[in-house]
Amino acid sequence: MKQVSIYVPVQITASDFRTFALFDTFQRKKLWRRPALFIAIMEVSAVLCYSRYPQEGSLLLGTILAVLGLALPLIWYLSYEHSLHTQAKKMGLLKGPRRAYTLVFQDSGIQVSSDQGKTYSPLSWSQVTQVYRRGSITYLYVGDHAYLLPHSQVQEGIDALWSLLGRHLSAGQMIASKSAA
């Protein structure tokens, strides 16, 4: 049988990086839960202050709790967005797309080369933990490390890549969003 190779020279944009970071943080790792729980606790506490203790001091405490319950998660999110912008700037993504790495997918495994030309040890298919197909990009996770694969940069086409991935990964490892299908 003929060896199938799929070549993906990846250029990352600031938008790709931000979209990935938001997905990884809020959908994959579900880190929105703690701020949401904090908001719920603070807002319930504020409502209790307003309803059970209608004295003037309790109204002030309820207002402080309500404001803090909304302001602190908002500040956390804005700080997160700022850190994404700072990382994108350090990576040189604000100047335009940057060549990041090249992946070559074969039946024998995945070869990764950095943008500086360094070739890493081949990855075996067993090292791939999850693959997410989302809109116009696929995220390939090897442990906690992710490779971004913009569909427009897959030279043989995303369907060919997805087919190759399907031959080597379980259905549970391959997650396609409804908008990607």
Short mmCIF file of N, CA and C in Angstrom, two decimals:
data_model
loop_
_atom_site.label_atom_id
_atom_site.label_comp_id
_atom_site.label_asym_id
_atom_site.label_seq_id
_atom_site.Cartn_x
_atom_site.Cartn_y
_atom_site.Cartn_z
N MET A 1 0.83 -1.18 0.00
CA MET A 1 0.00 0.00 0.00
C MET A 1 0.88 1.25 0.00
N LYS A 2 0.47 2.26 -0.75
CA LYS A 2 1.22 3.48 -0.89
C LYS A 2 1.17 4.30 0.40
N GLN A 3 2.33 4.84 0.80
CA GLN A 3 2.43 5.69 1.99
C GLN A 3 1.77 7.04 1.68
N VAL A 4 0.80 7.43 2.51
CA VAL A 4 0.12 8.71 2.35
C VAL A 4 0.83 9.74 3.20
N SER A 5 1.15 10.89 2.62
CA SER A 5 1.76 11.99 3.36
C SER A 5 0.91 13.23 3.18
N ILE A 6 0.65 13.89 4.28
CA ILE A 6 -0.09 15.14 4.24
C ILE A 6 0.80 16.20 4.86
N TYR A 7 1.08 17.22 4.09
CA TYR A 7 2.05 18.26 4.43
C TYR A 7 1.30 19.51 4.87
N VAL A 8 1.65 20.04 6.08
CA VAL A 8 0.97 21.23 6.59
C VAL A 8 2.01 22.24 7.10
N PRO A 9 2.40 23.21 6.25
CA PRO A 9 3.28 24.29 6.72
C PRO A 9 2.40 25.36 7.38
N VAL A 10 2.52 25.51 8.69
CA VAL A 10 1.56 26.33 9.45
C VAL A 10 2.08 27.74 9.68
N GLN A 11 1.25 28.69 9.29
CA GLN A 11 1.45 30.10 9.62
C GLN A 11 0.33 30.49 10.57
N ILE A 12 0.71 31.07 11.70
CA ILE A 12 -0.26 31.45 12.72
C ILE A 12 -0.49 32.95 12.66
N THR A 13 -1.74 33.35 12.78
CA THR A 13 -2.09 34.76 12.89
C THR A 13 -2.47 35.07 14.33
N ALA A 14 -2.51 36.34 14.66
CA ALA A 14 -2.92 36.75 16.01
C ALA A 14 -4.35 36.29 16.27
N SER A 15 -5.19 36.34 15.26
CA SER A 15 -6.58 35.91 15.40
C SER A 15 -6.67 34.41 15.68
N ASP A 16 -5.88 33.61 14.95
CA ASP A 16 -5.85 32.16 15.19
C ASP A 16 -5.42 31.87 16.62
N PHE A 17 -4.38 32.57 17.08
CA PHE A 17 -3.86 32.37 18.43
C PHE A 17 -4.90 32.72 19.48
N ARG A 18 -5.57 33.86 19.33
CA ARG A 18 -6.60 34.29 20.29
C ARG A 18 -7.77 33.31 20.30
N THR A 19 -8.24 32.92 19.13
CA THR A 19 -9.35 31.98 19.04
C THR A 19 -9.01 30.66 19.71
N PHE A 20 -7.78 30.17 19.46
CA PHE A 20 -7.35 28.94 20.10
C PHE A 20 -7.29 29.10 21.62
N ALA A 21 -6.68 30.17 22.08
CA ALA A 21 -6.53 30.36 23.53
C ALA A 21 -7.89 30.43 24.23
N LEU A 22 -8.84 31.12 23.63
CA LEU A 22 -10.18 31.19 24.21
C LEU A 22 -10.85 29.82 24.22
N PHE A 23 -10.71 29.07 23.13
CA PHE A 23 -11.26 27.72 23.08
C PHE A 23 -10.63 26.84 24.15
N ASP A 24 -9.31 26.83 24.20
CA ASP A 24 -8.60 25.95 25.13
C ASP A 24 -8.94 26.28 26.58
N THR A 25 -9.00 27.55 26.90
CA THR A 25 -9.26 27.97 28.27
C THR A 25 -10.71 27.76 28.68
N PHE A 26 -11.63 28.21 27.86
CA PHE A 26 -13.03 28.24 28.29
C PHE A 26 -13.85 27.03 27.86
N GLN A 27 -13.51 26.39 26.76
CA GLN A 27 -14.29 25.22 26.34
C GLN A 27 -13.60 23.91 26.71
N ARG A 28 -12.34 23.77 26.34
CA ARG A 28 -11.66 22.51 26.61
C ARG A 28 -11.37 22.33 28.10
N LYS A 29 -10.78 23.34 28.73
CA LYS A 29 -10.44 23.23 30.15
C LYS A 29 -11.58 23.68 31.07
N LYS A 30 -12.59 24.31 30.50
CA LYS A 30 -13.78 24.77 31.23
C LYS A 30 -13.43 25.68 32.43
N LEU A 31 -12.49 26.59 32.21
CA LEU A 31 -12.08 27.47 33.29
C LEU A 31 -13.05 28.63 33.53
N TRP A 32 -14.18 28.63 32.86
CA TRP A 32 -15.22 29.62 33.11
C TRP A 32 -16.02 29.27 34.36
N ARG A 33 -15.90 28.05 34.83
CA ARG A 33 -16.74 27.58 35.94
C ARG A 33 -16.48 28.33 37.25
N ARG A 34 -15.24 28.54 37.60
CA ARG A 34 -14.93 29.23 38.87
C ARG A 34 -15.41 30.66 38.88
N PRO A 35 -15.14 31.45 37.83
CA PRO A 35 -15.70 32.81 37.84
C PRO A 35 -17.23 32.81 37.87
N ALA A 36 -17.85 31.86 37.17
CA ALA A 36 -19.32 31.79 37.19
C ALA A 36 -19.83 31.44 38.58
N LEU A 37 -19.17 30.53 39.25
CA LEU A 37 -19.55 30.17 40.62
C LEU A 37 -19.36 31.37 41.55
N PHE A 38 -18.26 32.09 41.38
CA PHE A 38 -18.01 33.29 42.19
C PHE A 38 -19.11 34.32 41.99
N ILE A 39 -19.48 34.55 40.73
CA ILE A 39 -20.57 35.50 40.44
C ILE A 39 -21.85 35.05 41.12
N ALA A 40 -22.19 33.77 40.99
CA ALA A 40 -23.42 33.25 41.58
C ALA A 40 -23.43 33.43 43.10
N ILE A 41 -22.33 33.09 43.75
CA ILE A 41 -22.26 33.22 45.21
C ILE A 41 -22.40 34.68 45.63
N MET A 42 -21.69 35.56 44.96
CA MET A 42 -21.74 36.98 45.33
C MET A 42 -23.11 37.59 45.06
N GLU A 43 -23.74 37.21 43.95
CA GLU A 43 -25.05 37.78 43.63
C GLU A 43 -26.14 37.24 44.56
N VAL A 44 -26.07 35.96 44.90
CA VAL A 44 -27.03 35.39 45.87
C VAL A 44 -26.83 36.06 47.22
N SER A 45 -25.60 36.27 47.62
CA SER A 45 -25.32 36.96 48.89
C SER A 45 -25.88 38.38 48.87
N ALA A 46 -25.74 39.06 47.75
CA ALA A 46 -26.29 40.41 47.63
C ALA A 46 -27.81 40.40 47.74
N VAL A 47 -28.44 39.46 47.06
CA VAL A 47 -29.91 39.35 47.13
C VAL A 47 -30.36 39.06 48.56
N LEU A 48 -29.64 38.19 49.24
CA LEU A 48 -29.97 37.90 50.64
C LEU A 48 -29.83 39.14 51.51
N CYS A 49 -28.81 39.92 51.29
CA CYS A 49 -28.64 41.17 52.04
C CYS A 49 -29.81 42.12 51.79
N TYR A 50 -30.24 42.22 50.55
CA TYR A 50 -31.34 43.12 50.21
C TYR A 50 -32.67 42.63 50.81
N SER A 51 -32.90 41.34 50.74
CA SER A 51 -34.23 40.83 51.13
C SER A 51 -34.37 40.55 52.62
N ARG A 52 -33.36 40.09 53.27
CA ARG A 52 -33.49 39.68 54.67
C ARG A 52 -33.14 40.78 55.66
N TYR A 53 -32.31 41.65 55.26
CA TYR A 53 -31.86 42.70 56.17
C TYR A 53 -32.00 44.06 55.49
N PRO A 54 -33.21 44.61 55.49
CA PRO A 54 -33.44 45.85 54.74
C PRO A 54 -32.88 47.12 55.41
N GLN A 55 -32.06 46.97 56.44
CA GLN A 55 -31.47 48.16 57.04
C GLN A 55 -30.49 48.81 56.06
N GLU A 56 -30.19 50.05 56.34
CA GLU A 56 -29.35 50.81 55.42
C GLU A 56 -27.95 50.20 55.25
N GLY A 57 -27.36 49.70 56.31
CA GLY A 57 -26.03 49.09 56.22
C GLY A 57 -26.05 47.83 55.37
N SER A 58 -27.13 47.07 55.44
CA SER A 58 -27.23 45.85 54.65
C SER A 58 -27.40 46.16 53.17
N LEU A 59 -28.06 47.25 52.86
CA LEU A 59 -28.20 47.65 51.46
C LEU A 59 -26.83 48.02 50.88
N LEU A 60 -26.02 48.70 51.66
CA LEU A 60 -24.67 49.04 51.21
C LEU A 60 -23.84 47.76 51.02
N LEU A 61 -23.92 46.84 51.98
CA LEU A 61 -23.19 45.58 51.86
C LEU A 61 -23.66 44.79 50.64
N GLY A 62 -24.98 44.74 50.42
CA GLY A 62 -25.52 44.03 49.26
C GLY A 62 -25.03 44.63 47.96
N THR A 63 -24.98 45.96 47.90
CA THR A 63 -24.49 46.64 46.69
C THR A 63 -23.01 46.34 46.47
N ILE A 64 -22.23 46.36 47.55
CA ILE A 64 -20.80 46.05 47.43
C ILE A 64 -20.61 44.61 46.93
N LEU A 65 -21.37 43.67 47.48
CA LEU A 65 -21.26 42.29 47.04
C LEU A 65 -21.65 42.13 45.57
N ALA A 66 -22.73 42.81 45.17
CA ALA A 66 -23.18 42.71 43.78
C ALA A 66 -22.14 43.28 42.82
N VAL A 67 -21.58 44.44 43.17
CA VAL A 67 -20.58 45.07 42.30
C VAL A 67 -19.31 44.21 42.24
N LEU A 68 -18.84 43.74 43.39
CA LEU A 68 -17.64 42.89 43.39
C LEU A 68 -17.88 41.59 42.64
N GLY A 69 -19.08 41.03 42.77
CA GLY A 69 -19.40 39.78 42.09
C GLY A 69 -19.32 39.89 40.58
N LEU A 70 -19.58 41.07 40.06
CA LEU A 70 -19.48 41.28 38.62
C LEU A 70 -18.12 41.85 38.21
N ALA A 71 -17.59 42.75 39.03
CA ALA A 71 -16.35 43.45 38.65
C ALA A 71 -15.13 42.55 38.68
N LEU A 72 -14.98 41.72 39.69
CA LEU A 72 -13.77 40.89 39.78
C LEU A 72 -13.64 39.89 38.63
N PRO A 73 -14.70 39.16 38.27
CA PRO A 73 -14.57 38.28 37.09
C PRO A 73 -14.32 39.07 35.79
N LEU A 74 -14.92 40.26 35.69
CA LEU A 74 -14.68 41.09 34.50
C LEU A 74 -13.22 41.52 34.44
N ILE A 75 -12.67 41.92 35.57
CA ILE A 75 -11.26 42.31 35.62
C ILE A 75 -10.37 41.12 35.28
N TRP A 76 -10.72 39.94 35.79
CA TRP A 76 -9.95 38.73 35.48
C TRP A 76 -9.97 38.46 33.97
N TYR A 77 -11.15 38.58 33.35
CA TYR A 77 -11.26 38.32 31.91
C TYR A 77 -10.47 39.35 31.11
N LEU A 78 -10.59 40.61 31.47
CA LEU A 78 -9.85 41.65 30.75
C LEU A 78 -8.34 41.47 30.91
N SER A 79 -7.92 41.03 32.08
CA SER A 79 -6.51 40.73 32.31
C SER A 79 -6.06 39.57 31.43
N TYR A 80 -6.93 38.56 31.30
CA TYR A 80 -6.64 37.41 30.43
C TYR A 80 -6.49 37.88 28.97
N GLU A 81 -7.42 38.70 28.51
CA GLU A 81 -7.35 39.23 27.14
C GLU A 81 -6.05 40.02 26.93
N HIS A 82 -5.68 40.80 27.93
CA HIS A 82 -4.43 41.58 27.84
C HIS A 82 -3.22 40.64 27.74
N SER A 83 -3.24 39.56 28.52
CA SER A 83 -2.11 38.62 28.46
C SER A 83 -2.03 37.95 27.08
N LEU A 84 -3.19 37.68 26.47
CA LEU A 84 -3.18 37.12 25.11
C LEU A 84 -2.56 38.10 24.12
N HIS A 85 -2.92 39.36 24.26
CA HIS A 85 -2.35 40.39 23.38
C HIS A 85 -0.84 40.49 23.58
N THR A 86 -0.40 40.45 24.84
CA THR A 86 1.03 40.52 25.14
C THR A 86 1.77 39.31 24.56
N GLN A 87 1.19 38.12 24.70
CA GLN A 87 1.82 36.92 24.13
C GLN A 87 1.90 37.00 22.61
N ALA A 88 0.81 37.45 21.99
CA ALA A 88 0.80 37.58 20.53
C ALA A 88 1.87 38.57 20.07
N LYS A 89 2.05 39.63 20.84
CA LYS A 89 3.08 40.63 20.51
C LYS A 89 4.47 40.01 20.63
N LYS A 90 4.72 39.27 21.72
CA LYS A 90 6.03 38.62 21.91
C LYS A 90 6.32 37.61 20.82
N MET A 91 5.27 36.95 20.33
CA MET A 91 5.44 35.94 19.28
C MET A 91 5.56 36.57 17.89
N GLY A 92 5.39 37.88 17.80
CA GLY A 92 5.49 38.57 16.51
C GLY A 92 4.26 38.40 15.64
N LEU A 93 3.13 38.04 16.24
CA LEU A 93 1.92 37.79 15.46
C LEU A 93 1.16 39.07 15.09
N LEU A 94 1.43 40.16 15.78
CA LEU A 94 0.71 41.41 15.50
C LEU A 94 1.19 42.06 14.20
N LYS A 95 2.35 41.64 13.72
CA LYS A 95 2.90 42.17 12.47
C LYS A 95 2.34 41.44 11.26
N GLY A 96 1.63 40.35 11.49
CA GLY A 96 1.09 39.55 10.40
C GLY A 96 1.32 38.08 10.68
N PRO A 97 0.89 37.20 9.78
CA PRO A 97 1.09 35.77 10.00
C PRO A 97 2.57 35.43 10.15
N ARG A 98 2.84 34.46 11.02
CA ARG A 98 4.21 34.02 11.27
C ARG A 98 4.30 32.53 11.07
N ARG A 99 5.31 32.11 10.33
CA ARG A 99 5.54 30.67 10.13
C ARG A 99 5.91 30.08 11.48
N ALA A 100 5.17 29.08 11.94
CA ALA A 100 5.38 28.51 13.27
C ALA A 100 6.07 27.16 13.21
N TYR A 101 5.52 26.25 12.41
CA TYR A 101 6.05 24.89 12.32
C TYR A 101 5.44 24.22 11.10
N THR A 102 6.02 23.06 10.78
CA THR A 102 5.50 22.25 9.68
C THR A 102 5.24 20.86 10.22
N LEU A 103 4.09 20.33 9.91
CA LEU A 103 3.76 18.96 10.29
C LEU A 103 3.58 18.13 9.03
N VAL A 104 4.14 16.93 9.06
CA VAL A 104 3.95 15.97 7.98
C VAL A 104 3.30 14.75 8.59
N PHE A 105 2.07 14.48 8.17
CA PHE A 105 1.30 13.34 8.68
C PHE A 105 1.50 12.16 7.75
N GLN A 106 1.85 11.02 8.33
CA GLN A 106 2.01 9.78 7.56
C GLN A 106 1.39 8.64 8.37
N ASP A 107 1.20 7.52 7.72
CA ASP A 107 0.66 6.37 8.44
C ASP A 107 1.59 5.93 9.57
N SER A 108 2.88 6.22 9.44
CA SER A 108 3.84 5.82 10.48
C SER A 108 3.90 6.79 11.65
N GLY A 109 3.34 7.98 11.52
CA GLY A 109 3.35 8.96 12.60
C GLY A 109 3.36 10.38 12.07
N ILE A 110 3.75 11.30 12.93
CA ILE A 110 3.72 12.73 12.59
C ILE A 110 5.13 13.30 12.78
N GLN A 111 5.63 13.95 11.75
CA GLN A 111 6.94 14.61 11.83
C GLN A 111 6.71 16.10 12.04
N VAL A 112 7.37 16.68 13.05
CA VAL A 112 7.22 18.10 13.35
C VAL A 112 8.56 18.79 13.16
N SER A 113 8.53 19.91 12.42
CA SER A 113 9.72 20.75 12.24
C SER A 113 9.37 22.15 12.71
N SER A 114 10.29 22.79 13.43
CA SER A 114 10.04 24.15 13.91
C SER A 114 10.27 25.15 12.79
N ASP A 115 9.91 26.39 13.05
CA ASP A 115 10.11 27.44 12.04
C ASP A 115 11.59 27.75 11.83
N GLN A 116 12.46 27.32 12.76
CA GLN A 116 13.89 27.52 12.58
C GLN A 116 14.55 26.36 11.84
N GLY A 117 13.77 25.40 11.37
CA GLY A 117 14.31 24.28 10.61
C GLY A 117 14.68 23.07 11.44
N LYS A 118 14.52 23.17 12.77
CA LYS A 118 14.85 22.04 13.63
C LYS A 118 13.76 20.98 13.51
N THR A 119 14.17 19.73 13.31
CA THR A 119 13.22 18.62 13.22
C THR A 119 13.23 17.86 14.53
N TYR A 120 12.06 17.63 15.07
CA TYR A 120 11.92 16.92 16.34
C TYR A 120 11.72 15.42 16.10
N SER A 121 11.84 14.65 17.16
CA SER A 121 11.58 13.22 17.06
C SER A 121 10.17 13.01 16.54
N PRO A 122 9.99 12.03 15.68
CA PRO A 122 8.63 11.78 15.17
C PRO A 122 7.67 11.46 16.31
N LEU A 123 6.45 11.92 16.14
CA LEU A 123 5.40 11.61 17.11
C LEU A 123 4.67 10.35 16.65
N SER A 124 4.40 9.47 17.58
CA SER A 124 3.59 8.29 17.23
C SER A 124 2.12 8.66 17.39
N TRP A 125 1.28 7.93 16.74
CA TRP A 125 -0.15 8.19 16.83
C TRP A 125 -0.67 8.03 18.26
N SER A 126 -0.01 7.18 19.04
CA SER A 126 -0.45 6.97 20.42
C SER A 126 -0.20 8.19 21.31
N GLN A 127 0.65 9.10 20.87
CA GLN A 127 0.92 10.31 21.64
C GLN A 127 -0.16 11.38 21.46
N VAL A 128 -0.94 11.25 20.41
CA VAL A 128 -2.02 12.22 20.15
C VAL A 128 -3.15 11.94 21.13
N THR A 129 -3.52 12.97 21.91
CA THR A 129 -4.57 12.78 22.91
C THR A 129 -5.95 13.17 22.40
N GLN A 130 -6.04 14.28 21.67
CA GLN A 130 -7.33 14.72 21.14
C GLN A 130 -7.12 15.58 19.90
N VAL A 131 -8.13 15.60 19.06
CA VAL A 131 -8.14 16.46 17.88
C VAL A 131 -9.51 17.13 17.82
N TYR A 132 -9.51 18.46 17.72
CA TYR A 132 -10.76 19.22 17.64
C TYR A 132 -10.82 19.90 16.27
N ARG A 133 -11.89 19.65 15.55
CA ARG A 133 -12.11 20.32 14.25
C ARG A 133 -13.16 21.39 14.50
N ARG A 134 -12.74 22.64 14.34
CA ARG A 134 -13.60 23.78 14.67
C ARG A 134 -13.56 24.80 13.54
N GLY A 135 -14.67 24.98 12.87
CA GLY A 135 -14.73 25.98 11.81
C GLY A 135 -13.64 25.77 10.77
N SER A 136 -12.74 26.73 10.68
CA SER A 136 -11.69 26.68 9.66
C SER A 136 -10.32 26.27 10.21
N ILE A 137 -10.32 25.65 11.39
CA ILE A 137 -9.05 25.26 12.00
C ILE A 137 -9.22 23.97 12.79
N THR A 138 -8.16 23.19 12.85
CA THR A 138 -8.14 21.96 13.66
C THR A 138 -7.05 22.11 14.71
N TYR A 139 -7.36 21.68 15.93
CA TYR A 139 -6.38 21.70 17.03
C TYR A 139 -5.98 20.26 17.32
N LEU A 140 -4.70 19.97 17.18
CA LEU A 140 -4.16 18.64 17.42
C LEU A 140 -3.40 18.68 18.74
N TYR A 141 -3.89 17.93 19.73
CA TYR A 141 -3.26 17.91 21.06
C TYR A 141 -2.36 16.68 21.19
N VAL A 142 -1.12 16.94 21.58
CA VAL A 142 -0.17 15.89 21.93
C VAL A 142 0.17 16.17 23.39
N GLY A 143 -0.45 15.41 24.29
CA GLY A 143 -0.35 15.74 25.72
C GLY A 143 -1.04 17.06 25.96
N ASP A 144 -0.35 17.98 26.61
CA ASP A 144 -0.91 19.31 26.85
C ASP A 144 -0.51 20.32 25.78
N HIS A 145 0.30 19.89 24.83
CA HIS A 145 0.75 20.77 23.75
C HIS A 145 -0.23 20.68 22.58
N ALA A 146 -0.52 21.82 21.99
CA ALA A 146 -1.46 21.83 20.86
C ALA A 146 -0.79 22.39 19.61
N TYR A 147 -1.13 21.80 18.49
CA TYR A 147 -0.72 22.31 17.19
C TYR A 147 -1.96 22.83 16.50
N LEU A 148 -1.87 24.05 15.99
CA LEU A 148 -2.98 24.65 15.26
C LEU A 148 -2.79 24.35 13.78
N LEU A 149 -3.83 23.85 13.14
CA LEU A 149 -3.77 23.47 11.74
C LEU A 149 -4.88 24.20 10.97
N PRO A 150 -4.60 25.42 10.48
CA PRO A 150 -5.61 26.10 9.67
C PRO A 150 -5.93 25.28 8.42
N HIS A 151 -7.20 25.07 8.17
CA HIS A 151 -7.61 24.20 7.07
C HIS A 151 -7.09 24.68 5.72
N SER A 152 -6.99 25.99 5.54
CA SER A 152 -6.53 26.52 4.26
C SER A 152 -5.05 26.19 4.00
N GLN A 153 -4.32 25.78 5.05
CA GLN A 153 -2.90 25.49 4.90
C GLN A 153 -2.60 24.00 4.77
N VAL A 154 -3.63 23.16 4.81
CA VAL A 154 -3.44 21.73 4.61
C VAL A 154 -3.43 21.51 3.10
N GLN A 155 -2.25 21.24 2.56
CA GLN A 155 -2.09 21.21 1.11
C GLN A 155 -2.95 20.14 0.43
N GLU A 156 -3.15 19.01 1.07
CA GLU A 156 -3.93 17.94 0.46
C GLU A 156 -5.42 18.07 0.78
N GLY A 157 -5.80 19.06 1.57
CA GLY A 157 -7.19 19.29 1.93
C GLY A 157 -7.52 18.73 3.31
N ILE A 158 -8.41 19.40 3.99
CA ILE A 158 -8.74 19.01 5.36
C ILE A 158 -9.44 17.65 5.41
N ASP A 159 -10.22 17.32 4.40
CA ASP A 159 -10.91 16.02 4.40
C ASP A 159 -9.90 14.87 4.32
N ALA A 160 -8.83 15.06 3.56
CA ALA A 160 -7.79 14.03 3.49
C ALA A 160 -7.09 13.89 4.84
N LEU A 161 -6.82 15.00 5.50
CA LEU A 161 -6.19 14.95 6.82
C LEU A 161 -7.12 14.28 7.83
N TRP A 162 -8.38 14.68 7.82
CA TRP A 162 -9.35 14.12 8.77
C TRP A 162 -9.50 12.61 8.54
N SER A 163 -9.46 12.19 7.29
CA SER A 163 -9.54 10.77 6.96
C SER A 163 -8.33 10.01 7.51
N LEU A 164 -7.14 10.58 7.34
CA LEU A 164 -5.93 9.96 7.87
C LEU A 164 -5.99 9.89 9.39
N LEU A 165 -6.41 10.96 10.02
CA LEU A 165 -6.55 10.96 11.48
C LEU A 165 -7.53 9.88 11.93
N GLY A 166 -8.63 9.74 11.19
CA GLY A 166 -9.65 8.75 11.53
C GLY A 166 -9.15 7.31 11.46
N ARG A 167 -8.15 7.06 10.62
CA ARG A 167 -7.58 5.71 10.53
C ARG A 167 -6.70 5.37 11.73
N HIS A 168 -6.19 6.39 12.42
CA HIS A 168 -5.21 6.14 13.48
C HIS A 168 -5.70 6.52 14.88
N LEU A 169 -6.81 7.23 14.97
CA LEU A 169 -7.31 7.68 16.27
C LEU A 169 -8.71 7.15 16.51
N SER A 170 -9.07 7.02 17.76
CA SER A 170 -10.43 6.56 18.08
C SER A 170 -11.43 7.69 17.86
N ALA A 171 -12.68 7.32 17.74
CA ALA A 171 -13.74 8.32 17.55
C ALA A 171 -13.80 9.27 18.75
N GLY A 172 -13.50 8.79 19.94
CA GLY A 172 -13.52 9.63 21.14
C GLY A 172 -12.42 10.68 21.15
N GLN A 173 -11.35 10.44 20.43
CA GLN A 173 -10.25 11.41 20.35
C GLN A 173 -10.52 12.51 19.32
N MET A 174 -11.41 12.24 18.38
CA MET A 174 -11.68 13.18 17.30
C MET A 174 -13.01 13.86 17.55
N ILE A 175 -12.94 15.17 17.79
CA ILE A 175 -14.13 15.92 18.15
C ILE A 175 -14.34 17.01 17.11
N ALA A 176 -15.44 16.91 16.39
CA ALA A 176 -15.76 17.92 15.37
C ALA A 176 -16.91 18.76 15.86
N SER A 177 -16.79 20.08 15.73
CA SER A 177 -17.90 20.94 16.11
C SER A 177 -18.96 20.85 15.01
N LYS A 178 -20.18 21.21 15.36
CA LYS A 178 -21.28 21.14 14.39
C LYS A 178 -21.03 22.04 13.21
N SER A 179 -20.34 23.17 13.45
CA SER A 179 -20.10 24.10 12.35
C SER A 179 -18.99 23.64 11.42
N ALA A 180 -18.20 22.64 11.84
CA ALA A 180 -17.08 22.17 11.01
C ALA A 180 -17.50 21.10 10.03
N ALA A 181 -18.58 20.45 10.28
CA ALA A 181 -18.97 19.31 9.45
C ALA A 181 -19.50 19.71 8.11
#
